[in-house]
Amino acid sequence: MGTEWSIRFYTEADGSVPVQEFLTSADLTPGELKQLRLRLDYIRQMGLSALGQRADILETLEGKDATGLYSLRCPNTPNNPRILLCAVVERTFVLLHGFKEQNARDYAAAITVAQRRRQALEKARSAAQQAQATPQRKGKRR
């Protein structure tokens, strides 16, 4: 099966953790929370290969606004919870946004939020890489 993937929660600049807040405050049933934990464990073990094996658990979102996003699904449950996530290097999933899907508009709004967070993640990663690549100067120039 290979090396397991890691799962991280996206953290906003103010320190809030949106998906963690969703999981604790969205009035999800105990069964839904259990299913989400099991599904997160499944994608941790399977990585992106889960896409071809269990579309009922993990699906690629389509459309120009959804590029690079995946949806962890828990269908046929009272609240129909979804967690939008992205895959980053080092075999890591980042949980970007959680929501209850009631209609197509819910998905559209959630995709907008998740894309904004994914772009912020990429920008921070790029800035960190640039900082590592820039040599530190020692001493003063004369």
C-alpha positions as a printed NumPy array, in Angstrom:
array([[  0.   ,   0.   ,   0.   ],
       [  2.949,   2.34 ,   0.482],
       [  3.495,   5.226,   2.811],
       [  0.496,   6.789,   4.479],
       [ -0.511,  10.322,   3.666],
       [ -0.749,  12.951,   6.361],
       [ -3.812,  15.094,   6.921],
       [ -3.546,  18.713,   8.048],
       [ -6.205,  21.246,   8.897],
       [ -5.979,  24.596,   7.111],
       [ -5.351,  27.402,   9.614],
       [ -6.46 ,  30.985,   8.944],
       [ -4.128,  33.926,   9.63 ],
       [ -6.057,  34.637,  12.847],
       [ -5.342,  31.104,  14.108],
       [ -8.839,  29.726,  13.537],
       [ -9.152,  26.234,  12.064],
       [-12.316,  26.233,   9.901],
       [-12.782,  22.487,   9.327],
       [-12.135,  21.703,  12.976],
       [-14.748,  24.313,  13.903],
       [-17.179,  22.767,  11.396],
       [-16.71 ,  19.321,  12.909],
       [-17.409,  20.576,  16.423],
       [-20.183,  23.099,  15.788],
       [-22.161,  21.96 ,  12.746],
       [-24.651,  19.785,  14.642],
       [-23.475,  16.675,  12.84 ],
       [-24.85 ,  13.38 ,  14.113],
       [-22.556,  10.948,  15.957],
       [-22.899,   8.622,  12.946],
       [-21.786,  11.349,  10.536],
       [-18.787,  12.214,  12.699],
       [-17.835,   8.541,  12.847],
       [-18.186,   8.195,   9.059],
       [-16.057,  11.293,   8.484],
       [-13.33 ,   9.938,  10.798],
       [-13.391,   6.57 ,   9.006],
       [-13.248,   8.242,   5.596],
       [-10.368,  10.482,   6.627],
       [ -8.527,   7.397,   7.842],
       [ -9.247,   5.679,   4.51 ],
       [ -7.796,   8.514,   2.419],
       [ -4.82 ,   8.719,   4.812],
       [ -4.065,   5.106,   3.932],
       [ -4.95 ,   5.216,   0.235],
       [ -3.974,   8.732,  -0.813],
       [ -5.138,   9.809,  -4.249],
       [ -5.648,   6.196,  -5.307],
       [ -8.907,   6.415,  -3.33 ],
       [-10.275,   8.469,  -6.238],
       [-10.457,   5.479,  -8.551],
       [-11.517,   3.016,  -5.918],
       [-14.135,   4.807,  -3.835],
       [-15.843,   7.701,  -5.605],
       [-18.464,   7.595,  -2.86 ],
       [-15.759,   8.734,  -0.428],
       [-13.446,  11.014,  -2.412],
       [-14.137,  12.76 ,  -5.693],
       [-12.324,  15.266,  -7.864],
       [-14.29 ,  18.473,  -8.234],
       [-14.702,  19.651, -11.79 ],
       [-14.95 ,  23.077, -13.325],
       [-12.509,  25.918, -13.699],
       [-13.297,  27.251, -10.234],
       [-12.654,  23.86 ,  -8.613],
       [ -9.21 ,  23.081, -10.039],
       [ -7.069,  21.169,  -7.555],
       [ -9.905,  20.487,  -5.121],
       [-11.329,  17.208,  -3.874],
       [-14.487,  16.493,  -1.922],
       [-14.616,  14.049,   0.972],
       [-18.204,  12.881,   0.91 ],
       [-20.588,  11.402,   3.428],
       [-23.713,  10.967,   1.256],
       [-27.108,   9.655,   2.307],
       [-26.833,  11.076,   5.8  ],
       [-29.145,  13.605,   7.498],
       [-26.785,  16.599,   7.082],
       [-24.88 ,  15.462,   3.973],
       [-21.524,  16.814,   5.263],
       [-18.674,  17.517,   2.87 ],
       [-15.068,  18.493,   3.419],
       [-13.215,  20.166,   0.564],
       [ -9.497,  19.507,   0.506],
       [ -6.406,  19.705,  -1.647],
       [ -3.326,  17.534,  -2.008],
       [  0.087,  19.1  ,  -1.536],
       [  3.597,  17.749,  -1.871],
       [  4.979,  15.365,   0.713],
       [  1.841,  13.218,   0.451],
       [ -0.306,  15.59 ,   2.466],
       [ -3.984,  16.431,   2.292],
       [ -5.047,  19.828,   3.628],
       [ -8.658,  20.094,   4.828],
       [ -9.811,  23.492,   3.583],
       [-13.55 ,  23.84 ,   4.191],
       [-16.419,  21.869,   5.691],
       [-20.097,  22.383,   4.94 ],
       [-23.509,  20.741,   4.802],
       [-24.604,  20.24 ,   1.208],
       [-28.284,  21.038,   0.845],
       [-28.234,  22.206,  -2.795],
       [-25.901,  23.104,  -5.672],
       [-25.516,  26.69 ,  -4.43 ],
       [-23.978,  25.35 ,  -1.217],
       [-21.268,  23.631,  -3.265],
       [-20.586,  26.745,  -5.364],
       [-20.122,  28.911,  -2.268],
       [-17.955,  26.259,  -0.586],
       [-15.717,  25.946,  -3.652],
       [-15.112,  29.705,  -3.609],
       [-14.032,  29.57 ,   0.045],
       [-11.857,  26.477,  -0.468],
       [-10.124,  27.966,  -3.525],
       [ -9.321,  31.155,  -1.618],
       [ -7.79 ,  29.085,   1.18 ],
       [ -5.873,  26.874,  -1.264],
       [ -4.445,  29.955,  -2.977],
       [ -3.408,  31.413,   0.4  ],
       [ -1.724,  28.098,   1.211],
       [  0.171,  28.151,  -2.108],
       [  1.196,  31.779,  -1.609],
       [  2.552,  31.036,   1.882],
       [  4.38 ,  27.962,   0.589],
       [  5.931,  29.963,  -2.265],
       [  7.039,  32.718,   0.123],
       [  8.626,  30.132,   2.431],
       [ 10.496,  28.56 ,  -0.487],
       [ 11.76 ,  31.958,  -1.627],
       [ 12.932,  32.773,   1.886],
       [ 14.889,  29.509,   1.994],
       [ 16.418,  30.137,  -1.425],
       [ 17.558,  33.684,  -0.63 ],
       [ 21.046,  33.6  ,   0.901],
       [ 21.501,  35.566,   4.09 ],
       [ 24.2  ,  38.216,   3.892],
       [ 26.686,  38.378,   6.709],
       [ 28.276,  41.591,   7.789],
       [ 27.844,  45.043,   6.34 ],
       [ 28.535,  46.1  ,   2.79 ],
       [ 31.193,  48.724,   2.311]])
